[in-house]
CSV table of C-alpha atoms in Angstrom, one decimal:
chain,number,residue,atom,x,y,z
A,1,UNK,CA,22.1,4.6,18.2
A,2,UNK,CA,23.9,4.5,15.1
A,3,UNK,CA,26.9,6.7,13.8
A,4,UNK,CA,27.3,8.1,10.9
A,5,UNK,CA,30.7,6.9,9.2
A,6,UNK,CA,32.7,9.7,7.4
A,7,UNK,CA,33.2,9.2,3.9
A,8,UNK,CA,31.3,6.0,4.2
A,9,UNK,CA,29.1,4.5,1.1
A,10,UNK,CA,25.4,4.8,2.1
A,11,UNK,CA,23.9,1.6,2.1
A,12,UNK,CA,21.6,0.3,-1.1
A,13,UNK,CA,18.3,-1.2,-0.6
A,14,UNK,CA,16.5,-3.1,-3.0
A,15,UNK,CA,12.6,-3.7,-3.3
A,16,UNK,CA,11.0,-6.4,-5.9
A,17,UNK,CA,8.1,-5.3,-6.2
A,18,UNK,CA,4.9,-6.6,-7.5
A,19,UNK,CA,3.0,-2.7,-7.5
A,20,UNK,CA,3.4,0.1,-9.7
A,21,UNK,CA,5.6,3.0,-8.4
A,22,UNK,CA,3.2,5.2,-9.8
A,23,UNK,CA,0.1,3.6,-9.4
A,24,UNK,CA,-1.1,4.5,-6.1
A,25,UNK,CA,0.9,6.1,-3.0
A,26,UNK,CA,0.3,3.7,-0.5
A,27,UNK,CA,2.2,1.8,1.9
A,28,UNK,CA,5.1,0.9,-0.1
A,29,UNK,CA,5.6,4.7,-1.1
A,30,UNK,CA,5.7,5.9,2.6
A,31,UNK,CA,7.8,3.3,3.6
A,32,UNK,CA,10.4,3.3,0.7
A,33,UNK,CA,10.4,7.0,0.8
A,34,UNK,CA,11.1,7.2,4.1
A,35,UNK,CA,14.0,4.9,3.8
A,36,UNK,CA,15.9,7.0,1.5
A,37,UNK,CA,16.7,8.9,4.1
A,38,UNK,CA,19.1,5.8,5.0
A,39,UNK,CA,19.7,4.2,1.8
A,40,UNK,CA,19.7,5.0,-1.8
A,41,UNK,CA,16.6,2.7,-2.9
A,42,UNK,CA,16.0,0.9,-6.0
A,43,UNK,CA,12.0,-0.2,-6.8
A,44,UNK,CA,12.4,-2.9,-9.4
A,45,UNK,CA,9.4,-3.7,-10.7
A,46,UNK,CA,7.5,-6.8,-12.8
A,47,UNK,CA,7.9,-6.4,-16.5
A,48,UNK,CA,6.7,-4.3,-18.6
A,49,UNK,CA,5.3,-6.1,-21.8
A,50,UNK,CA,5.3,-4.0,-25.2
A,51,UNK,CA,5.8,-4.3,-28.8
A,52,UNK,CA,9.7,-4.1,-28.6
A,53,UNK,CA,11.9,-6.3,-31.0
A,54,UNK,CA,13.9,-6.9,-27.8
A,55,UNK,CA,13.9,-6.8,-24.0
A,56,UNK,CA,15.3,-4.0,-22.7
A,57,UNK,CA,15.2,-2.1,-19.3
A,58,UNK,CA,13.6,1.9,-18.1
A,59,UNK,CA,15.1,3.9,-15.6
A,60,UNK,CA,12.9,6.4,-13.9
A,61,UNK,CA,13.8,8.9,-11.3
A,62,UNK,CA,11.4,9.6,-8.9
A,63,UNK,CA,10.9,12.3,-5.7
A,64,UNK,CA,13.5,11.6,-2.6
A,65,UNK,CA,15.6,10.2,-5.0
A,66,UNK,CA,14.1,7.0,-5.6
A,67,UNK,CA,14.8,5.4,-8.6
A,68,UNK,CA,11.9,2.9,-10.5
A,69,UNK,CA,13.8,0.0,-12.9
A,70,UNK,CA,11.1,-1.1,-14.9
A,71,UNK,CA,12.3,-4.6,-17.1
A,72,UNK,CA,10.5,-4.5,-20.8
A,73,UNK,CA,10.2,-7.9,-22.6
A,74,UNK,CA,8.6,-8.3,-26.4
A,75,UNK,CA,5.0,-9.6,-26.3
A,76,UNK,CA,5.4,-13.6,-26.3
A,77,UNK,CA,8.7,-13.5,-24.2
A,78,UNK,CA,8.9,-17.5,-22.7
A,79,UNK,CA,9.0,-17.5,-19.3
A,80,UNK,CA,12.4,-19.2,-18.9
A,81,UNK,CA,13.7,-16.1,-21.1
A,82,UNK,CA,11.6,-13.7,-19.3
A,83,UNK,CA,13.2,-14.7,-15.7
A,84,UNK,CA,16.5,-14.2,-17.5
A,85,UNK,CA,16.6,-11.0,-18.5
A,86,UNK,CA,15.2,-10.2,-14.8
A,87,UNK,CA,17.6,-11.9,-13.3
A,88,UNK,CA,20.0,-10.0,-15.7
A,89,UNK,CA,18.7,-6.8,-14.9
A,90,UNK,CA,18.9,-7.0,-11.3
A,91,UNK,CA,22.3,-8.4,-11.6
A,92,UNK,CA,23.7,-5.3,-13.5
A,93,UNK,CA,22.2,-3.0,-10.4
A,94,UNK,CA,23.9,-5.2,-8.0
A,95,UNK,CA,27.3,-5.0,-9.6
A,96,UNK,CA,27.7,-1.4,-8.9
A,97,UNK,CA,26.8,-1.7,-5.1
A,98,UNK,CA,29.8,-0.7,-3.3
A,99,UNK,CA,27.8,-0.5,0.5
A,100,UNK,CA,25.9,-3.2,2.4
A,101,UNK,CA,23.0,-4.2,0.6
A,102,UNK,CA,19.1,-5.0,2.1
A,103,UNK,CA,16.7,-6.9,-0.4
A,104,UNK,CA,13.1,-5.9,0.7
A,105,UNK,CA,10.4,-7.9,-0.9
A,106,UNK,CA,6.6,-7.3,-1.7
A,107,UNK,CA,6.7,-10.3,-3.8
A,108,UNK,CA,7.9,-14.1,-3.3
A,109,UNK,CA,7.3,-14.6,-6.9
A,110,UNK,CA,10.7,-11.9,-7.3
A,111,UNK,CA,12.8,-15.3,-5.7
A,112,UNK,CA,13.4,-17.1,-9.2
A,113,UNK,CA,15.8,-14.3,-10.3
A,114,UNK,CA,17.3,-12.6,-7.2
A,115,UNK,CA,17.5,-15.7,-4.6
A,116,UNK,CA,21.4,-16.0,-5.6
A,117,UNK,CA,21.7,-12.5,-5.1
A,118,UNK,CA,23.9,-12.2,-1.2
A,119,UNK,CA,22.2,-9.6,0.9
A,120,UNK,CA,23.3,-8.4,3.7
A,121,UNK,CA,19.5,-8.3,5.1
A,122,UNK,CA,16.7,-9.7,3.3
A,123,UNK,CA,13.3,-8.1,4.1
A,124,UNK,CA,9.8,-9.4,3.7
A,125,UNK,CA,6.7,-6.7,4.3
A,126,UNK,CA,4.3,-8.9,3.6
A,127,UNK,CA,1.5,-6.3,3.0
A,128,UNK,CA,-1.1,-8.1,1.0
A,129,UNK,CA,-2.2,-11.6,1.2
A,130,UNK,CA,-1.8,-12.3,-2.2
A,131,UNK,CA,-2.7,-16.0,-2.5
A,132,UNK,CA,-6.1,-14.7,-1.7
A,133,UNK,CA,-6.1,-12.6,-4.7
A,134,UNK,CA,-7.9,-13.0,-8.2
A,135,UNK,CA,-5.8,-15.9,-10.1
A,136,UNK,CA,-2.5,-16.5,-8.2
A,137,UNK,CA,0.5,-17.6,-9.7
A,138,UNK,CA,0.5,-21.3,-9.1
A,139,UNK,CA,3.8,-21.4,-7.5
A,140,UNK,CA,3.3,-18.4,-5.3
A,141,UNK,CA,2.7,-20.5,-2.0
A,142,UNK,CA,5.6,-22.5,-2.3
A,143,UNK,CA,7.9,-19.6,-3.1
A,144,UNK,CA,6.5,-17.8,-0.1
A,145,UNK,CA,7.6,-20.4,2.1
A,146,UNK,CA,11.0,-20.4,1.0
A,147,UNK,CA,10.9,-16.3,1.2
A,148,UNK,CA,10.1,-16.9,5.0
A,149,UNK,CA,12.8,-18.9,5.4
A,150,UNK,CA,15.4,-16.7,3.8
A,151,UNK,CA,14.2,-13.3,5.3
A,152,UNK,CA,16.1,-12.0,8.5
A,153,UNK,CA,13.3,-10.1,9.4
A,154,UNK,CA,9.3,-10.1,8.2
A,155,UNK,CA,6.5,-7.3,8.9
A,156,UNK,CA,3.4,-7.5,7.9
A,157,UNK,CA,0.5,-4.9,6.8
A,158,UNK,CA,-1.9,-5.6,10.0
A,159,UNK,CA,-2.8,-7.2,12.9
A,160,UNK,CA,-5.1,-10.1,11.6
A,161,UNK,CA,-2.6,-11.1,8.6
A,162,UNK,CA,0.1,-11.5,11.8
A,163,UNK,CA,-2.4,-13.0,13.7
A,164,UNK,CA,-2.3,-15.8,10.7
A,165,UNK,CA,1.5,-15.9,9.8
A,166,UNK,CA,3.2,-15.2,13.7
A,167,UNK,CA,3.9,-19.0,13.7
A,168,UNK,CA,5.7,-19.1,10.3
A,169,UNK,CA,9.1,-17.2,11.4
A,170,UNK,CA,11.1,-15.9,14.7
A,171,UNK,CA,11.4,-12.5,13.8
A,172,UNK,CA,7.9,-11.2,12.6
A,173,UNK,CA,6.7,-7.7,13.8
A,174,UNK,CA,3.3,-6.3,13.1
A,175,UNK,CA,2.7,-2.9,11.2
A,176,UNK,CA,0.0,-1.7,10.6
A,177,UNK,CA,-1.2,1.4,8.4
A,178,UNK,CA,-0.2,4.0,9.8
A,179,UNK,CA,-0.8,8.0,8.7
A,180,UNK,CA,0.6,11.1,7.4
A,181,UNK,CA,-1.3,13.5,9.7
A,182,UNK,CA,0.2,16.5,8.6
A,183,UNK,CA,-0.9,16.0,4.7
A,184,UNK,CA,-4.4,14.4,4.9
A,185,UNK,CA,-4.9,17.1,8.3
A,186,UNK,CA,-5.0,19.7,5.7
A,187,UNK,CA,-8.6,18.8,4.8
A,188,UNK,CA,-9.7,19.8,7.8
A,189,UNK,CA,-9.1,23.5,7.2
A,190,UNK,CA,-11.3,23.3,4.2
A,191,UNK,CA,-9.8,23.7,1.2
A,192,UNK,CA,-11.2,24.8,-2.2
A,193,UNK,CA,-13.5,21.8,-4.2
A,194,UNK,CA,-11.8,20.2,-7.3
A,195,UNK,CA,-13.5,21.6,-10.3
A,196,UNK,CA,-14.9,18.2,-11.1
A,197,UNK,CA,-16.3,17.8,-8.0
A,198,UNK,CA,-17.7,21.4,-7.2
A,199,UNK,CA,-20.9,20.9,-9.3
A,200,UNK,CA,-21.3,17.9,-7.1
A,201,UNK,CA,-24.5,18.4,-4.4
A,202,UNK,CA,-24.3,17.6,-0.8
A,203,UNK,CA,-24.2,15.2,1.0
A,204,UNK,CA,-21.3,13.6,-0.1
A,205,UNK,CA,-20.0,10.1,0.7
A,206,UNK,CA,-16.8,9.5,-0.6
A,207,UNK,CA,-14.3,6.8,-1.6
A,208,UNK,CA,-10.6,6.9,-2.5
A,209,UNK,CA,-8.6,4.1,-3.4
A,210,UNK,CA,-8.0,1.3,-6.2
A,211,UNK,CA,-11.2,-0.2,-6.8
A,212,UNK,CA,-10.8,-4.1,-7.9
A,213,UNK,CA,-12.3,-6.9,-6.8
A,214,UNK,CA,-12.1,-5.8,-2.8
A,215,UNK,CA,-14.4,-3.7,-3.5
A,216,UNK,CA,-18.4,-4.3,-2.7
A,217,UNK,CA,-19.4,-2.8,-6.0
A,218,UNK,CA,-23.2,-4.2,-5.6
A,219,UNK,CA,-23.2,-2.3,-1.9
A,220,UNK,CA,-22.3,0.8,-3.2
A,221,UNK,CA,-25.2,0.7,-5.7
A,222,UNK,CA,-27.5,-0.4,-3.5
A,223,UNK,CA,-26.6,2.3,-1.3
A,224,UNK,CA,-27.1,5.1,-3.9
A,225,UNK,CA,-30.3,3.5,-5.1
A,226,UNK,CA,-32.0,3.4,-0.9
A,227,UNK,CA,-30.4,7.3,-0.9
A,228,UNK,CA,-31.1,9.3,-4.1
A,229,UNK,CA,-30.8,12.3,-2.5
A,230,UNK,CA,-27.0,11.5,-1.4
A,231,UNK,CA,-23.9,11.6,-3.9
A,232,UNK,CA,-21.8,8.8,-3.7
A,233,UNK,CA,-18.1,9.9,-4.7
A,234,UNK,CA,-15.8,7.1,-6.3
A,235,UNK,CA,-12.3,8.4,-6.8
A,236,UNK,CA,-9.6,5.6,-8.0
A,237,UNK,CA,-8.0,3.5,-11.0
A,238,UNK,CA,-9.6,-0.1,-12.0
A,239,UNK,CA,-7.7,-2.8,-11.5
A,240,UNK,CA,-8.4,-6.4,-12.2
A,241,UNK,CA,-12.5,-5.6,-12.7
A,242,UNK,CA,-13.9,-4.7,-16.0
A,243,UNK,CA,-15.0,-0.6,-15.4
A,244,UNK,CA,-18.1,-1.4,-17.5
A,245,UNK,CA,-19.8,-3.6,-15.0
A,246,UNK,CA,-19.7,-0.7,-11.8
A,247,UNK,CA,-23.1,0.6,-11.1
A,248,UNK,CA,-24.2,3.6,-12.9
A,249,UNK,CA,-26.8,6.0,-11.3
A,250,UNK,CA,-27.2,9.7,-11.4
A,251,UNK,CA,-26.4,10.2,-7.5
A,252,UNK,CA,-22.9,7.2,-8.6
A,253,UNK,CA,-20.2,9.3,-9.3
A,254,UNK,CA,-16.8,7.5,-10.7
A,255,UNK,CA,-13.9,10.2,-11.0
A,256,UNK,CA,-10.9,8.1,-12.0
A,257,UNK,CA,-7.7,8.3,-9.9
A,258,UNK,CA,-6.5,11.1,-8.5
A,259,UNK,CA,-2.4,11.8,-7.4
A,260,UNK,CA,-1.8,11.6,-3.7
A,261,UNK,CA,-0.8,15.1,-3.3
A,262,UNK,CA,-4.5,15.7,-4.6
A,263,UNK,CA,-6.7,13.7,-2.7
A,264,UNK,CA,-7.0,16.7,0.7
A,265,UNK,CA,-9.5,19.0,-1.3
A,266,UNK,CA,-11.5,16.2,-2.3
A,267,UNK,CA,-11.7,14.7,1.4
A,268,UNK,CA,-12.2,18.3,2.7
A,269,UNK,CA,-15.3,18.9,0.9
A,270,UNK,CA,-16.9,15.3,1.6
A,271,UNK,CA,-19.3,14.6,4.5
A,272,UNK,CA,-18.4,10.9,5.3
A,273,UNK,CA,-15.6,8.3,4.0
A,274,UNK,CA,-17.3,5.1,2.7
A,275,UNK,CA,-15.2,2.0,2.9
A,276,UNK,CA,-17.2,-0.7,0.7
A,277,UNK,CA,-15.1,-3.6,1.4
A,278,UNK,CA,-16.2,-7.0,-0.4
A,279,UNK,CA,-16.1,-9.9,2.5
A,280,UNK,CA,-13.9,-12.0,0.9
A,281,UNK,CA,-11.1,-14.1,0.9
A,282,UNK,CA,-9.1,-11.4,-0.4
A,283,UNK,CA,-9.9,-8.9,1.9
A,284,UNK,CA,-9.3,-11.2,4.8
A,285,UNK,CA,-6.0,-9.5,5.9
A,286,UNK,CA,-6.5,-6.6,4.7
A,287,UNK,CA,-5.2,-3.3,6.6
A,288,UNK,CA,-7.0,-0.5,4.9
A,289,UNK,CA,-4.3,2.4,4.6
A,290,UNK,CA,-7.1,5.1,4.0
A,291,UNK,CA,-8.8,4.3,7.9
A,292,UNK,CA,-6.3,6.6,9.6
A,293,UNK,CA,-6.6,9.2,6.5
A,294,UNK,CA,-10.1,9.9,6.5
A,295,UNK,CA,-9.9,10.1,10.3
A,296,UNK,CA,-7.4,12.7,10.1
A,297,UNK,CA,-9.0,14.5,7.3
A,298,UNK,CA,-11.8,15.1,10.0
A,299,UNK,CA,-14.1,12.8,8.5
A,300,UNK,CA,-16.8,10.7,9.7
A,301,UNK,CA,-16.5,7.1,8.5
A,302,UNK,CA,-18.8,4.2,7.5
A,303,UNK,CA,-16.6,0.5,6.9
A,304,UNK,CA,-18.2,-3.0,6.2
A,305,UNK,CA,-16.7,-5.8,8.5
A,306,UNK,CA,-13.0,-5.8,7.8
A,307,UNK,CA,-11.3,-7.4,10.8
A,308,UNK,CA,-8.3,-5.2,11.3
A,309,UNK,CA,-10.8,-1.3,11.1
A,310,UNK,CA,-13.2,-3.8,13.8
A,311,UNK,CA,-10.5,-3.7,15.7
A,312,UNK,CA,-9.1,-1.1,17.0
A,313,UNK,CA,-11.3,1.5,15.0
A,314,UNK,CA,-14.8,-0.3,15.5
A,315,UNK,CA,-14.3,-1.2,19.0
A,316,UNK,CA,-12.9,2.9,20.1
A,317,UNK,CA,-16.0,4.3,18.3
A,318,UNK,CA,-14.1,6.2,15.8
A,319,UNK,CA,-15.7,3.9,12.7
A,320,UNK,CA,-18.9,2.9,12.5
A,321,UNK,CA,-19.1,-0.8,10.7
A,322,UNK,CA,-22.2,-1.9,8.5
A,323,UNK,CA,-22.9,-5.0,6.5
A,324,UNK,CA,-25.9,-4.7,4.6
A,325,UNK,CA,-26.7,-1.9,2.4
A,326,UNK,CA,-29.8,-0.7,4.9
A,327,UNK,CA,-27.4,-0.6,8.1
A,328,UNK,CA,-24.8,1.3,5.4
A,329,UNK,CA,-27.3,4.0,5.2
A,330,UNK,CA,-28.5,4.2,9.1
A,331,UNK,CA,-24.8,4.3,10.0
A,332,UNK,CA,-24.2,7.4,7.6
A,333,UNK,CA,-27.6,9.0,9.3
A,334,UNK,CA,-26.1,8.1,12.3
A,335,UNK,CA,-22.7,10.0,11.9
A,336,UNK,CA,-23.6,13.0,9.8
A,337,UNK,CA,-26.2,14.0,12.4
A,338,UNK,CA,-23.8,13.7,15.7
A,339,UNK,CA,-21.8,15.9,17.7
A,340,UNK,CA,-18.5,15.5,16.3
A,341,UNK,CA,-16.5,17.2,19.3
A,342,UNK,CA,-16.4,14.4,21.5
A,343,UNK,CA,-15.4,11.7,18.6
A,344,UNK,CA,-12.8,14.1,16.9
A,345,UNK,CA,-11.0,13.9,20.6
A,346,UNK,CA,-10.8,10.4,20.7
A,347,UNK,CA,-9.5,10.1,16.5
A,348,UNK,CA,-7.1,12.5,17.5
A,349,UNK,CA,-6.0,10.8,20.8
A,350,UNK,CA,-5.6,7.5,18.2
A,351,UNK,CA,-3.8,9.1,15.7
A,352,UNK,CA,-1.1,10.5,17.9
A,353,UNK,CA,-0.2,7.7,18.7
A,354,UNK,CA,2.1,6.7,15.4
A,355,UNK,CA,3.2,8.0,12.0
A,356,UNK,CA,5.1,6.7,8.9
A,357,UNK,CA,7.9,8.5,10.2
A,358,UNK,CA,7.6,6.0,13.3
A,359,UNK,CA,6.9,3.2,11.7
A,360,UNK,CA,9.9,3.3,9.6
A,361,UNK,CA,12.5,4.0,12.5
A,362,UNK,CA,10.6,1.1,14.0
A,363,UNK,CA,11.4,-1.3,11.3
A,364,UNK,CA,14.7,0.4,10.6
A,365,UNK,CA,15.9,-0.8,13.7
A,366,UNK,CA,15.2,-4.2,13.1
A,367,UNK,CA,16.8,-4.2,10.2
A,368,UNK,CA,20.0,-3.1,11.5
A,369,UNK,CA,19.4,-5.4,14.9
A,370,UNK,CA,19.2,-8.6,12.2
A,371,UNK,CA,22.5,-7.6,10.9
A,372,UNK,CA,24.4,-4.4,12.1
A,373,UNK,CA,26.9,-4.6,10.0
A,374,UNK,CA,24.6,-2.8,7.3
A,375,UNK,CA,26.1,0.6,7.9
A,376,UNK,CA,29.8,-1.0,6.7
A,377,UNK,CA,31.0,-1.6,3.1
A,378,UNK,CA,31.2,-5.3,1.7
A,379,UNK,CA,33.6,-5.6,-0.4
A,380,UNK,CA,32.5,-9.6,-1.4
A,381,UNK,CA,31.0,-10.8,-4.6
A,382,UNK,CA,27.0,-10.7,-4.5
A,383,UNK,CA,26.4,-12.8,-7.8
């Protein structure tokens, strides 16, 4: 256990991050959120590029008192200069540390401007596998590496990514997804249908999340196309795939994003989750945060073949896995016609079994085990 120190300056942690703050809540939010509970947390963002005469930095205060630094460089902004003014920017937030500071990354391609920076802990969650991504910087491998061999401690988003990465450091911990039951439980009450969903017919299948190029978007049109009587429900923001090339049909519907408080009264009036996951490199390691939410939103669920809802969600019976659009469309049959009693035990004996809340005290105490003097002030020069 750890003591609180009277008087004593919390602790700061850092994350470089390579997401949007307010993009999608996912798993940085519930982590990050959760550790200001500990620490006052900085998200520093990549740039943001505009049509300013000069770079320049955004501060934005978020909820649990999280504040987003967003760096803004001019349009044409070399890289050597662009690196600069990060490195510049994150120096200025470091200088008025007075408490141990923890650098958590989500990015090794944040190293060029904060590896001189001296943390107390360094951090790696290595949620995404993003060399397996669309266009990857070219010298995101190597800067990985050296990321692995600076962190004190590493997590990453799911069992088959550790699987793949246990080898590469000493102190590597698996976490995967995990839930908040209490928010996305709230569906199961029924709550009232979003107005631009209530003229919507049943059944519904529905999606939520960022759809980019993980997403199957051929599976989902073939699966509206085999069931014109079904409504297929797409809620989330494009990213990196051109929104003029998804399927189109009368039964396809495409809602945009949606916030995160929002999403229960969408799930609640939905007969089954659809996970359309693309097998593909970039889906590989994937450790889909919205399994455990539909499941505790009380719904049904259909997944293609991604190896970390397989296992354990495939192989408890909670989620029922298809490949082809024709074994997509018997396994929704298949779920919206059974007896639901006996399978909503068994989600709810899984899902009691962790939270965000845990998952965070987990890794907290990592943290502090890789270098307990955290909780005391440092009065050495980081920079």
């Amino acid at each position: 256990m750890v003591l609180a120190v009277p008087n004593a300056v919390r602790p700061t942690l850092i994350a470089l991050s390579h997401l949007r703050w307010d993009f999608v809540f996912q798993r940085p939010q519930h982590l990050l959120t959760r550790a200001a509970t500990d620490y006052d947390v900085i998200v520093v963002e990549e740039p943001i590029w505009t049509d300013a005469a000069a770079p320049g930095v955004e501060f934005l205060d978020r909820e649990h008192g999280i504040r987003v630094v967003q760096p803004i460089l001019p349009h044409g902004t070399s890289p050597a200069d662009s690196l600069d003014h990060q490195r510049r920017v994150l120096d200025g937030l470091v200088a008025n540390i007075k408490g141990s500071l923890t650098l958590w990354y989500y990015t090794p391609m944040a190293l060029p401007f904060s590896r001189h920076i001296d943390a107390d802990v360094t951090v790696f969650d290595k949620m995404d596998e993003l060399s397996a991504f669309a266009n990857p910087p070219p010298l995101l491998l190597a800067l990985e590496a050296e990321l692995l061999e600076r962190a004190d401690v590493v997590f990453t988003g799911g069992a088959a990514m550790h699987k793949a990465s246990a080898h590469r450091h000493a102190n590597i911990h698996c976490f995967p997804s995990s839930i908040d039951t209490a928010h996305f439980g709230a569906a199961r009450g029924g709550l009232p249908d979003p107005a631009d969903q209530a003229a919507i017919a049943h059944p519904r299948i529905g999606f939520f999340g960022v759809i980019d190029e993980r997403m199957d978007v051929a599976l989902v049109g073939e699966v509206a196309a085999l069931r014109p009587d079904w409504q297929i429900v797409m809620i989330g923001p494009t990213a990196k795939i051109d929104p003029a090339h998804l399927p189109q049909a009368a039964n396809l519907h495409w809602l945009g994003g949606k916030s995160y408080a929002d999403l229960p009264p969408y799930l609640a009036n939905w007969d089954v989750g659809f996970m359309p996951f693309a097998i593909n490199d970039a889906t590989k390691f994937i450790s889909p945060t919205k399994t455990p939410e539909f499941l505790a939103a009380g719904l049904p669920v259909v997944s293609t073949a991604i190896a970390d809802v397989i296992a354990p969600y495939g192989d408890l019976g909670l989620v029922e896995i298809a490949t082809t659009a024709p074994e997509t469309v018997a396994a929704i049959e298949h779920v919206m016609a059974r007896d639901r009693n006996p399978w909503f035990a068994k989600v709810d004996a899984q899902l009691a079994k962790g939270s965000w809340d845990q998952v965070w005290s987990d890794m907290h105490a990592l943290m502090l085990a890789a270098n307990p003097s955290t909780t005391n002030i440092k009065e050495t020069a980081r920079v």
